[in-house]
Structures are given as C-alpha cells and as structure tokens.
CSV table of C-alpha atoms in Angstrom, one decimal:
chain,number,residue,atom,x,y,z
A,1,MET,CA,-0.4,0.1,0.1
A,2,TYR,CA,1.4,3.1,-0.8
A,3,LYS,CA,0.7,5.3,2.5
A,4,ILE,CA,1.0,8.8,2.4
A,5,ALA,CA,0.6,12.0,4.4
A,6,GLY,CA,1.3,15.4,3.5
A,7,GLY,CA,-0.2,18.8,1.0
A,8,LYS,CA,0.0,22.0,0.4
A,9,LYS,CA,-3.0,24.1,0.3
A,10,LYS,CA,-4.7,26.0,-3.4
A,11,LYS,CA,-7.1,28.9,-3.4
A,12,ASP,CA,-10.8,28.0,-3.4
A,13,ARG,CA,-12.3,26.7,-5.8
A,14,ARG,CA,-15.4,25.0,-5.0
A,15,ARG,CA,-18.3,26.0,-6.9
A,16,THR,CA,-21.6,24.8,-4.8
A,17,SER,CA,-23.8,28.0,-3.5
A,18,LYS,CA,-24.8,28.8,-0.5
A,19,ALA,CA,-28.7,29.0,-1.4
A,20,VAL,CA,-28.0,25.5,-2.1
A,21,TYR,CA,-27.4,23.8,0.7
A,22,LEU,CA,-29.4,26.5,3.2
A,23,ALA,CA,-32.3,25.4,1.4
A,24,CYS,CA,-31.9,21.8,1.2
A,25,THR,CA,-31.8,22.3,5.2
A,26,ALA,CA,-34.9,24.5,4.9
A,27,PHE,CA,-36.5,21.7,3.0
A,28,VAL,CA,-35.1,19.0,5.3
A,29,LEU,CA,-36.6,20.9,8.4
A,30,ALA,CA,-39.9,21.1,6.7
A,31,ALA,CA,-40.7,18.5,6.0
A,32,GLY,CA,-40.2,17.5,9.3
A,33,ILE,CA,-42.7,19.6,10.8
A,34,LEU,CA,-45.6,18.6,8.5
A,35,ALA,CA,-44.3,14.9,8.5
A,36,SER,CA,-45.1,15.6,12.2
A,37,ALA,CA,-48.1,17.4,11.9
A,38,PHE,CA,-50.2,14.8,9.5
A,39,GLY,CA,-49.1,11.6,12.0
A,40,ASN,CA,-46.4,10.3,10.2
A,41,ALA,CA,-44.1,9.9,13.4
A,42,SER,CA,-41.3,7.9,12.1
A,43,LEU,CA,-40.1,10.9,9.5
A,44,GLY,CA,-41.9,13.7,12.4
A,45,ARG,CA,-39.6,12.0,14.7
A,46,ILE,CA,-36.2,12.7,12.4
A,47,ALA,CA,-36.2,16.3,12.4
A,48,LEU,CA,-32.7,16.6,11.8
A,49,VAL,CA,-32.3,14.3,9.3
A,50,SER,CA,-29.5,11.8,8.8
A,51,ALA,CA,-25.6,14.9,7.7
A,52,GLY,CA,-25.8,11.5,4.4
A,53,ALA,CA,-29.4,11.1,3.8
A,54,LEU,CA,-29.9,14.4,2.9
A,55,MET,CA,-26.3,16.8,3.7
A,56,PRO,CA,-23.7,15.0,4.3
A,57,GLU,CA,-21.3,16.8,6.7
A,58,GLY,CA,-19.3,18.1,4.1
A,59,GLY,CA,-22.5,20.2,3.1
A,60,SER,CA,-21.8,22.6,6.6
A,61,ALA,CA,-18.4,22.4,5.6
A,62,LEU,CA,-18.7,23.9,1.8
A,63,LEU,CA,-21.3,27.0,3.6
A,64,ARG,CA,-18.9,28.0,6.0
A,65,ALA,CA,-16.0,27.8,3.7
A,66,GLN,CA,-17.1,30.4,1.1
A,67,GLU,CA,-16.4,33.1,4.0
A,68,GLU,CA,-12.6,31.4,4.8
A,69,THR,CA,-9.8,33.6,4.5
A,70,GLU,CA,-6.5,32.3,3.7
A,71,GLU,CA,-5.0,30.2,6.7
A,72,THR,CA,-2.3,28.1,7.5
A,73,PRO,CA,-2.1,23.8,5.6
A,74,THR,CA,-3.3,21.4,7.9
A,75,GLN,CA,-0.9,19.4,10.2
A,76,ALA,CA,-0.2,16.0,8.5
A,77,VAL,CA,-0.1,13.0,9.8
A,78,PRO,CA,2.8,10.6,10.0
A,79,ALA,CA,2.1,7.5,7.9
A,80,GLN,CA,1.5,4.6,9.9
A,81,ALA,CA,2.6,0.9,9.4
A,82,PRO,CA,-0.4,-1.6,9.9
A,83,ALA,CA,-1.4,-2.9,13.9
A,84,GLU,CA,0.2,-5.4,14.8
A,85,GLY,CA,-2.8,-8.0,14.7
A,86,GLY,CA,-4.8,-5.3,13.1
A,87,SER,CA,-6.0,-7.1,9.7
A,88,GLU,CA,-5.4,-10.4,8.5
A,89,PRO,CA,-2.5,-11.7,6.6
A,90,ALA,CA,-2.0,-10.4,3.2
A,91,ASP,CA,-1.2,-14.3,2.0
A,92,GLN,CA,-4.2,-15.3,3.6
A,93,GLU,CA,-7.0,-16.0,0.7
A,94,LYS,CA,-9.2,-13.7,-0.6
A,95,ASP,CA,-12.6,-15.5,0.3
A,96,ALA,CA,-11.0,-15.8,3.9
A,97,PRO,CA,-14.0,-14.7,6.6
A,98,LEU,CA,-14.4,-11.0,7.3
A,99,ASN,CA,-16.3,-11.1,10.7
A,100,TYR,CA,-13.9,-11.3,13.2
A,101,THR,CA,-12.5,-8.7,15.9
A,102,PRO,CA,-9.1,-6.7,15.0
A,103,ASP,CA,-6.3,-7.4,18.1
A,104,ASP,CA,-5.6,-3.3,17.9
A,105,ILE,CA,-9.4,-2.8,18.5
A,106,GLN,CA,-10.5,-5.4,20.8
A,107,ALA,CA,-7.6,-3.2,23.3
A,108,LEU,CA,-9.3,-0.2,22.5
A,109,MET,CA,-12.7,-1.4,23.8
A,110,ASP,CA,-11.0,-3.7,26.6
A,111,ALA,CA,-9.4,-0.2,27.3
A,112,GLU,CA,-12.7,2.0,27.6
A,113,GLN,CA,-14.8,-0.3,29.5
A,114,ALA,CA,-13.7,1.8,32.9
A,115,LYS,CA,-14.2,4.8,31.6
A,116,ILE,CA,-17.5,5.1,29.5
A,117,ASP,CA,-19.3,3.0,32.6
A,118,ALA,CA,-18.1,6.5,34.2
A,119,MET,CA,-19.8,9.2,32.2
A,120,GLU,CA,-23.0,10.1,32.3
A,121,VAL,CA,-26.3,8.8,30.1
A,122,SER,CA,-27.4,11.9,27.3
A,123,GLY,CA,-29.6,10.1,25.8
A,124,LYS,CA,-30.0,7.2,23.6
A,125,ILE,CA,-28.4,4.9,20.8
A,126,ASP,CA,-30.9,3.5,18.3
A,127,GLU,CA,-30.0,0.8,15.6
A,128,GLN,CA,-32.0,0.8,12.2
A,129,THR,CA,-31.2,-1.4,9.3
A,130,TYR,CA,-32.6,1.0,6.3
A,131,THR,CA,-34.0,-1.1,3.8
A,132,VAL,CA,-35.6,-1.2,0.4
A,133,ASN,CA,-38.3,1.0,2.0
A,134,ASN,CA,-36.7,4.0,2.1
A,135,ALA,CA,-35.8,4.1,-1.7
A,136,THR,CA,-37.5,6.0,-4.2
A,137,ASP,CA,-35.8,3.8,-7.1
A,138,VAL,CA,-35.4,0.0,-7.3
A,139,TYR,CA,-34.2,-2.3,-9.3
A,140,GLY,CA,-33.6,-5.5,-8.7
A,141,SER,CA,-30.7,-5.7,-5.6
A,142,VAL,CA,-30.0,-2.5,-6.1
A,143,TRP,CA,-32.5,0.6,-4.2
A,144,ALA,CA,-31.2,4.7,-4.1
A,145,GLN,CA,-32.8,7.9,-2.7
A,146,ASN,CA,-33.3,10.8,-5.5
A,147,LYS,CA,-32.9,13.7,-4.3
A,148,THR,CA,-31.9,15.6,-7.2
A,149,SER,CA,-35.0,17.7,-9.2
A,150,GLU,CA,-34.4,18.0,-12.4
A,151,HIS,CA,-32.8,14.3,-13.1
A,152,ASP,CA,-35.4,10.5,-13.3
A,153,LEU,CA,-33.7,8.1,-11.9
A,154,ASP,CA,-33.6,4.6,-14.8
A,155,LEU,CA,-31.8,2.2,-12.4
A,156,LYS,CA,-32.1,0.0,-15.0
A,157,LYS,CA,-30.8,1.7,-18.0
A,158,VAL,CA,-27.4,2.8,-15.5
A,159,LEU,CA,-26.8,-0.7,-15.0
A,160,SER,CA,-26.9,-1.4,-18.5
A,161,GLU,CA,-24.6,1.5,-19.9
A,162,PRO,CA,-20.3,1.4,-19.7
A,163,VAL,CA,-18.4,2.3,-16.4
A,164,ASP,CA,-15.2,4.8,-17.9
A,165,LEU,CA,-12.4,2.5,-15.9
A,166,LYS,CA,-9.5,0.7,-17.6
A,167,ILE,CA,-6.7,-1.2,-14.9
A,168,THR,CA,-3.6,-2.0,-17.4
A,169,ASP,CA,-1.7,-3.2,-14.5
A,170,LYS,CA,-2.4,-3.9,-10.9
A,171,SER,CA,0.6,-3.3,-9.7
A,172,LYS,CA,0.1,0.6,-10.4
A,173,PRO,CA,-2.1,2.7,-8.2
A,174,HIS,CA,-5.2,3.2,-9.8
A,175,ILE,CA,-6.9,3.7,-6.5
A,176,LEU,CA,-6.9,6.5,-4.3
A,177,VAL,CA,-8.5,6.2,-0.8
A,178,PHE,CA,-9.1,9.4,1.3
A,179,HIS,CA,-11.0,11.3,4.2
A,180,THR,CA,-11.7,15.0,3.8
A,181,HIS,CA,-13.2,14.5,6.9
A,182,THR,CA,-10.2,12.9,8.9
A,183,THR,CA,-11.1,13.1,12.3
A,184,GLU,CA,-14.4,11.3,12.4
A,185,SER,CA,-14.5,9.0,14.5
A,186,TYR,CA,-16.8,6.2,16.3
A,187,MET,CA,-17.7,5.2,19.3
A,188,LEU,CA,-15.9,1.8,20.8
A,189,LEU,CA,-18.8,0.0,22.8
A,190,ASP,CA,-21.9,-1.6,21.6
A,191,ARG,CA,-24.4,0.3,23.8
A,192,GLU,CA,-27.9,1.4,24.2
A,193,THR,CA,-26.8,4.8,25.6
A,194,TYR,CA,-24.6,8.0,24.6
A,195,SER,CA,-22.9,10.7,26.7
A,196,ASP,CA,-22.0,13.9,25.5
A,197,ALA,CA,-18.8,13.7,26.7
A,198,TYR,CA,-17.5,11.1,24.4
A,199,ILE,CA,-15.7,13.2,22.0
A,200,THR,CA,-16.2,10.9,18.2
A,201,ARG,CA,-13.4,12.9,16.4
A,202,SER,CA,-9.9,11.6,17.0
A,203,ASP,CA,-6.9,13.1,15.5
A,204,ASP,CA,-5.8,9.1,16.4
A,205,PRO,CA,-5.3,7.1,13.5
A,206,LYS,CA,-5.9,4.1,15.4
A,207,ARG,CA,-9.1,5.5,16.0
A,208,ASN,CA,-10.7,7.4,13.5
A,209,MET,CA,-11.6,6.8,9.5
A,210,VAL,CA,-7.9,6.0,8.6
A,211,ARG,CA,-8.4,3.0,10.9
A,212,VAL,CA,-11.3,2.1,8.3
A,213,GLY,CA,-9.4,2.9,5.1
A,214,ASP,CA,-6.9,0.8,6.3
A,215,GLU,CA,-9.4,-2.1,6.0
A,216,ILE,CA,-10.5,-1.0,2.6
A,217,CYS,CA,-7.1,-1.1,1.3
A,218,ASP,CA,-6.0,-4.6,3.3
A,219,GLN,CA,-8.4,-6.1,1.0
A,220,LEU,CA,-7.5,-4.3,-2.3
A,221,GLU,CA,-4.5,-5.7,-1.7
A,222,GLN,CA,-5.1,-8.8,-1.5
A,223,ALA,CA,-6.8,-9.0,-4.0
A,224,GLY,CA,-3.7,-7.5,-6.2
A,225,PHE,CA,-4.6,-4.0,-6.2
A,226,ALA,CA,-1.8,-1.2,-5.5
A,227,VAL,CA,-4.0,1.6,-3.4
A,228,ILE,CA,-2.4,4.5,-2.2
A,229,HIS,CA,-3.7,5.6,0.8
A,230,ASP,CA,-3.9,9.1,1.8
A,231,THR,CA,-3.7,9.8,5.8
A,232,ASN,CA,-3.0,13.3,6.3
A,233,ILE,CA,-5.7,15.1,8.6
A,234,TYR,CA,-7.3,17.9,6.4
A,235,ASP,CA,-10.6,19.3,9.1
A,236,THR,CA,-8.1,20.1,11.5
A,237,LYS,CA,-9.5,23.0,10.8
A,238,TYR,CA,-13.5,21.7,10.0
A,239,SER,CA,-13.7,24.7,7.6
A,240,GLY,CA,-12.3,24.5,4.0
A,241,ALA,CA,-11.6,21.0,4.6
A,242,TYR,CA,-12.9,20.1,0.8
A,243,TYR,CA,-10.5,22.5,-0.8
A,244,ARG,CA,-7.7,21.0,0.9
A,245,SER,CA,-8.1,17.3,0.7
A,246,GLU,CA,-8.8,18.4,-3.6
A,247,ASP,CA,-5.2,20.5,-3.5
A,248,GLN,CA,-4.1,16.6,-2.6
A,249,ILE,CA,-5.6,14.8,-5.0
A,250,ASP,CA,-4.5,16.6,-7.9
A,251,LYS,CA,-0.9,16.2,-7.1
A,252,TYR,CA,-1.5,12.8,-6.5
A,253,MET,CA,-3.2,12.4,-10.1
A,254,GLU,CA,-0.3,14.4,-11.5
A,255,GLN,CA,2.6,12.1,-9.4
A,256,TYR,CA,0.5,8.4,-10.1
A,257,PRO,CA,-1.5,9.3,-13.7
A,258,GLU,CA,-3.1,5.3,-13.8
A,259,ILE,CA,-5.7,7.2,-11.2
A,260,GLN,CA,-9.2,6.6,-11.9
A,261,VAL,CA,-11.0,4.9,-8.7
A,262,ILE,CA,-11.3,8.0,-5.9
A,263,LEU,CA,-12.8,7.1,-2.6
A,264,ASP,CA,-13.7,9.6,0.1
A,265,ILE,CA,-14.4,7.6,3.5
A,266,HIS,CA,-16.6,9.3,5.9
A,267,ARG,CA,-18.5,8.2,8.2
A,268,ASP,CA,-22.7,10.0,8.9
A,269,ALA,CA,-23.8,11.5,11.7
A,270,ILE,CA,-27.6,11.0,12.5
A,271,LYS,CA,-29.9,12.1,15.3
A,272,GLN,CA,-33.2,12.6,15.8
A,273,SER,CA,-35.3,15.4,16.9
A,274,ASP,CA,-35.2,14.1,20.6
A,275,GLY,CA,-32.1,13.6,20.9
A,276,THR,CA,-31.8,9.8,20.2
A,277,MET,CA,-28.6,8.7,18.0
A,278,VAL,CA,-29.1,6.1,15.1
A,279,ALA,CA,-26.6,3.4,14.6
A,280,PRO,CA,-27.3,1.9,11.0
A,281,THR,CA,-26.8,-1.2,11.1
A,282,ALA,CA,-27.0,-5.1,9.3
A,283,VAL,CA,-26.1,-8.2,10.9
A,284,ILE,CA,-23.9,-10.1,8.3
A,285,ASP,CA,-22.3,-13.4,9.2
A,286,GLY,CA,-23.9,-13.4,12.2
A,287,LYS,CA,-21.4,-10.3,13.0
A,288,LYS,CA,-22.8,-6.7,13.5
A,289,ALA,CA,-22.2,-4.3,10.5
A,290,ALA,CA,-22.3,-0.4,9.8
A,291,GLN,CA,-24.0,-0.1,6.9
A,292,ILE,CA,-22.4,2.3,4.6
A,293,MET,CA,-24.3,4.2,2.3
A,294,ILE,CA,-23.0,5.4,-1.2
A,295,ILE,CA,-22.9,8.7,-2.3
A,296,SER,CA,-23.0,10.2,-6.3
A,297,GLY,CA,-23.1,13.3,-7.6
A,298,CYS,CA,-24.5,15.0,-10.3
A,299,GLN,CA,-24.5,18.6,-12.3
A,300,GLU,CA,-28.0,20.5,-11.6
A,301,GLY,CA,-29.0,24.2,-10.2
A,302,ASP,CA,-25.6,26.1,-8.6
A,303,ILE,CA,-23.8,22.8,-9.7
A,304,THR,CA,-22.5,23.6,-12.9
A,305,ASP,CA,-18.9,22.0,-13.4
A,306,PHE,CA,-19.5,18.9,-13.6
A,307,PRO,CA,-20.1,17.4,-17.1
A,308,ASP,CA,-19.2,13.8,-16.6
A,309,TRP,CA,-21.3,12.8,-13.4
A,310,GLU,CA,-23.3,10.5,-15.0
A,311,TYR,CA,-20.1,8.0,-15.4
A,312,ASN,CA,-19.6,8.3,-11.9
A,313,LEU,CA,-23.3,7.5,-11.1
A,314,ARG,CA,-22.5,4.2,-13.7
A,315,PHE,CA,-19.2,3.4,-11.2
A,316,ALA,CA,-21.7,4.0,-8.3
A,317,VAL,CA,-24.6,1.7,-8.8
A,318,GLN,CA,-22.6,-1.1,-10.2
A,319,LEU,CA,-20.7,-0.6,-6.6
A,320,GLN,CA,-23.9,-0.6,-5.0
A,321,LYS,CA,-25.0,-4.2,-6.3
A,322,TYR,CA,-21.9,-6.2,-5.9
A,323,CYS,CA,-22.1,-4.9,-2.3
A,324,GLN,CA,-25.8,-5.9,-1.8
A,325,GLU,CA,-25.4,-8.9,-4.0
A,326,MET,CA,-21.7,-10.6,-1.7
A,327,PHE,CA,-23.1,-8.7,1.9
A,328,PRO,CA,-26.9,-8.3,1.6
A,329,GLY,CA,-28.4,-5.9,4.1
A,330,LEU,CA,-24.1,-4.4,4.0
A,331,VAL,CA,-25.6,-1.0,1.6
A,332,ARG,CA,-28.3,1.9,2.9
A,333,PRO,CA,-30.0,3.0,-0.8
A,334,LEU,CA,-27.0,4.4,-3.1
A,335,PHE,CA,-27.5,8.8,-2.3
A,336,PHE,CA,-28.1,10.1,-5.9
A,337,CYS,CA,-28.2,14.3,-4.9
A,338,ALA,CA,-26.7,17.6,-7.1
A,339,ARG,CA,-23.9,18.1,-5.1
A,340,GLU,CA,-20.1,18.1,-6.2
A,341,TYR,CA,-17.7,17.3,-3.3
A,342,ASN,CA,-14.6,16.3,-5.0
A,343,MET,CA,-16.6,13.9,-7.1
A,344,HIS,CA,-15.6,15.5,-10.9
A,345,LYS,CA,-11.5,14.3,-9.9
A,346,SER,CA,-12.5,11.3,-12.1
A,347,ARG,CA,-15.2,9.6,-13.6
A,348,CYS,CA,-14.9,7.3,-11.3
A,349,SER,CA,-15.1,9.0,-7.9
A,350,LEU,CA,-17.9,8.3,-4.8
A,351,LEU,CA,-17.9,9.4,-1.3
A,352,ILE,CA,-18.9,6.9,0.8
A,353,GLU,CA,-20.5,6.9,4.8
A,354,MET,CA,-19.0,4.3,6.6
A,355,GLY,CA,-22.0,3.6,9.6
A,356,SER,CA,-22.3,6.8,11.6
A,357,ASP,CA,-21.0,8.0,15.1
A,358,ALA,CA,-23.3,6.3,16.8
A,359,ASN,CA,-21.7,2.8,15.4
A,360,THR,CA,-18.8,1.1,17.0
A,361,LEU,CA,-14.7,1.5,15.9
A,362,ASP,CA,-15.2,-2.6,15.2
A,363,GLU,CA,-18.5,-2.5,13.1
A,364,ALA,CA,-17.0,0.5,10.6
A,365,ALA,CA,-14.0,-2.1,10.3
A,366,TYR,CA,-16.2,-4.6,9.4
A,367,SER,CA,-17.7,-3.3,7.0
A,368,GLY,CA,-15.1,-1.7,5.5
A,369,ARG,CA,-13.7,-5.5,5.1
A,370,MET,CA,-16.8,-6.1,3.3
A,371,LEU,CA,-16.8,-2.7,0.8
A,372,GLY,CA,-13.1,-3.5,-0.1
A,373,ARG,CA,-13.6,-7.1,-0.8
A,374,ALA,CA,-16.7,-6.4,-3.1
A,375,LEU,CA,-15.3,-2.9,-4.6
A,376,ALA,CA,-12.0,-5.7,-5.3
A,377,ALA,CA,-14.3,-8.2,-7.3
A,378,LEU,CA,-16.1,-4.9,-9.2
A,379,LEU,CA,-12.6,-3.8,-10.6
A,380,GLU,CA,-11.8,-7.2,-11.5
A,381,ASN,CA,-14.3,-6.9,-14.6
A,382,TYR,CA,-12.1,-3.7,-15.4
A,383,VAL,CA,-8.2,-5.3,-15.3
A,384,VAL,CA,-6.9,-5.0,-19.2
C-alpha cells in the first residue's frame, strides 16, 4: 500500500452555492414539521435528518468555507504501519472470513470499558436497518434515493451503461483512498446509550477514518491491487477541508496518472429531534456491521462544472450492486444528489459514509473489509 501523508493548500475553487445548501436544510426541517403535523411518526420524529441522508457533514463545511480566508495548511499525520494483529495476513485467501474483531480494536474496546461506565448518560442510541423501503428507486438488488429535482433515475438503464475504467497494470496505483474529514471517529463499545462527554472526533489514526480506510485498502491489496491510502488530516479546521483534500488529489493524480478510482471515506451523523442517535446497522454472517451509504452527485442548479457526473453514477450503481449481492444488508440506498464535493476529479469518484457516529469502530472496520472485497470483485472486471 502507498500510505502517504502531507499536502499544501490551493485557493478556493468550489462552485457550490450557499443558497443550495440552505434551501436543502430548510426543506428538511419543513418536511419534518409537516410529517409530524399529519401523523407520520417516523418522519416527524427525525426532524434533524441524517447528515448523509440529505446533507453529508461536508455540506455544512462547504457553507462555512465560502467565508473562509487564507489559513495555515493542515498538519500532516505521519504514515502509520498497520497495527500488529490489526488485519488479516496478506497471504490469506481472498475469500477468508471477514467477521472478526481485529486485535488492536479489541484492545481499544477493553480499555474503554471503565471510562465509559463512569460517564453520565445523555441519550439513547437507536439501531436502524435501512432497506428498500427507504428508497425512491429500485431495480433488482439496487436501491437508491433520488434527491435531485431535474434528473430521473432509471437504474436499469444506468446498470447497462459502460463504466469508464481501465486497469492496465494492477501493480500501479489506480485507486486512491482518502478522508476529507479524517478525524471523524466512532463509539468503541456497543451500547444502548451515549454520553455527550464522549467525543467522536480523533486525530489518532488507530481510531478515526484512517483505521477504516486501512481495512478497505488491505482487502484491495490482498486482491492484488496497488492502492494509495492518504492518511493526512484535512479537518483540523473543519471549514475548507474539501479544498485542502482537492489540492492533494491533484498532486496524487499528477504523480500517479493511472489513478481513476477515488474514494472519500467518511462516517455519517444521524440524530433525531429528541436527541436519540441513530446507528445504521445490519447483521451479516453473524456479526454486526455499520451500514454504508454510497453518494453520487450530479450537475444541477448551481452545480455547473460537473459534466461527467453520469459516469460516476454508473460506477456507483455497479458498486452498490456488488455490495448488496455479496453482502446483503451492507448498503443503505445509494444517495443520488445535486452535489459535487470532490467527485468531479475522476469518472469513478465517490463519497462513502461508513455507518454513523453511533456505530462502533469494530462495526465500521468490518464494513470496510466487506466494501474492500466487493470493490475488488468489481474492479476485476476492468483489468485489461
């Protein structure tokens, strides 16, 4: 694995409008109020909708970033070697069981028990499994939520269209995994309550999104694919994180022109109006996993410089299909939206939410292994 940290900063180039995001937020709040008024308990109860289900956490970052001035570049995190016992040996068969707890994560869980027991309870955690009932569009095993206003979503047609991807040499890095919101992290213990004193942000790569990215990359490497895993922290200052990660993507693509698959790995944050935190969860092969949500954007409204978005959608739908068929229950409905983030950087660029801040690191790591294996199976179709 090419495990890399570091990067400079460019001037802001994002074209997303503040008005679009404010309108989205207003729509969600209004929908929640109306749903409650008309007796829809499940909708009314979630007045504060999932950050990923309508506006992933990056949306608010982009709003704040529009007023951002020049700032000091983010401090890089040194590349870390995989923790001992933290993943399966590279020589294991690619179909080896994935439903285990890595030793390093188990050690964190054991150390956490005494601390969490001493914290005051602030609210409940509700485990929910997102299904076809949460989708607006369905074709076979592919479910999607179409949140655009101008685009119909014909999943059958999209599945039949070619993905613009060609891997000529698996030993060269065609895949980049990074984390715009690197410090996003998880609960460590599987509990029914949470404490506000417990902070799900960390600059420790053994606990944050880097650890989940490690699991994805390990599976890709076991399948023979060279991967760049960028472990740099981009959200020491939350505002402007997407600009900083975009700058680094450009550097990687200049250094490694083979890069085509670009994955920004996040975790969601879902909190209901009564303070209950939601953990998207599914039991797969007897082990609890954090459900993941694949996000694919498009050109619409103020998003005017994303002409190749349909190619990204084709790749997203194929990945959704592989995940669902290989590991039923792993994926929430694909989220199709009028957003860009950094998905315009290639024709196989996606943002993926790995559970929420109410899931555990163990659950998210398990989902990372399954996502990595499903992605590897998909990519094999494009090796020439």
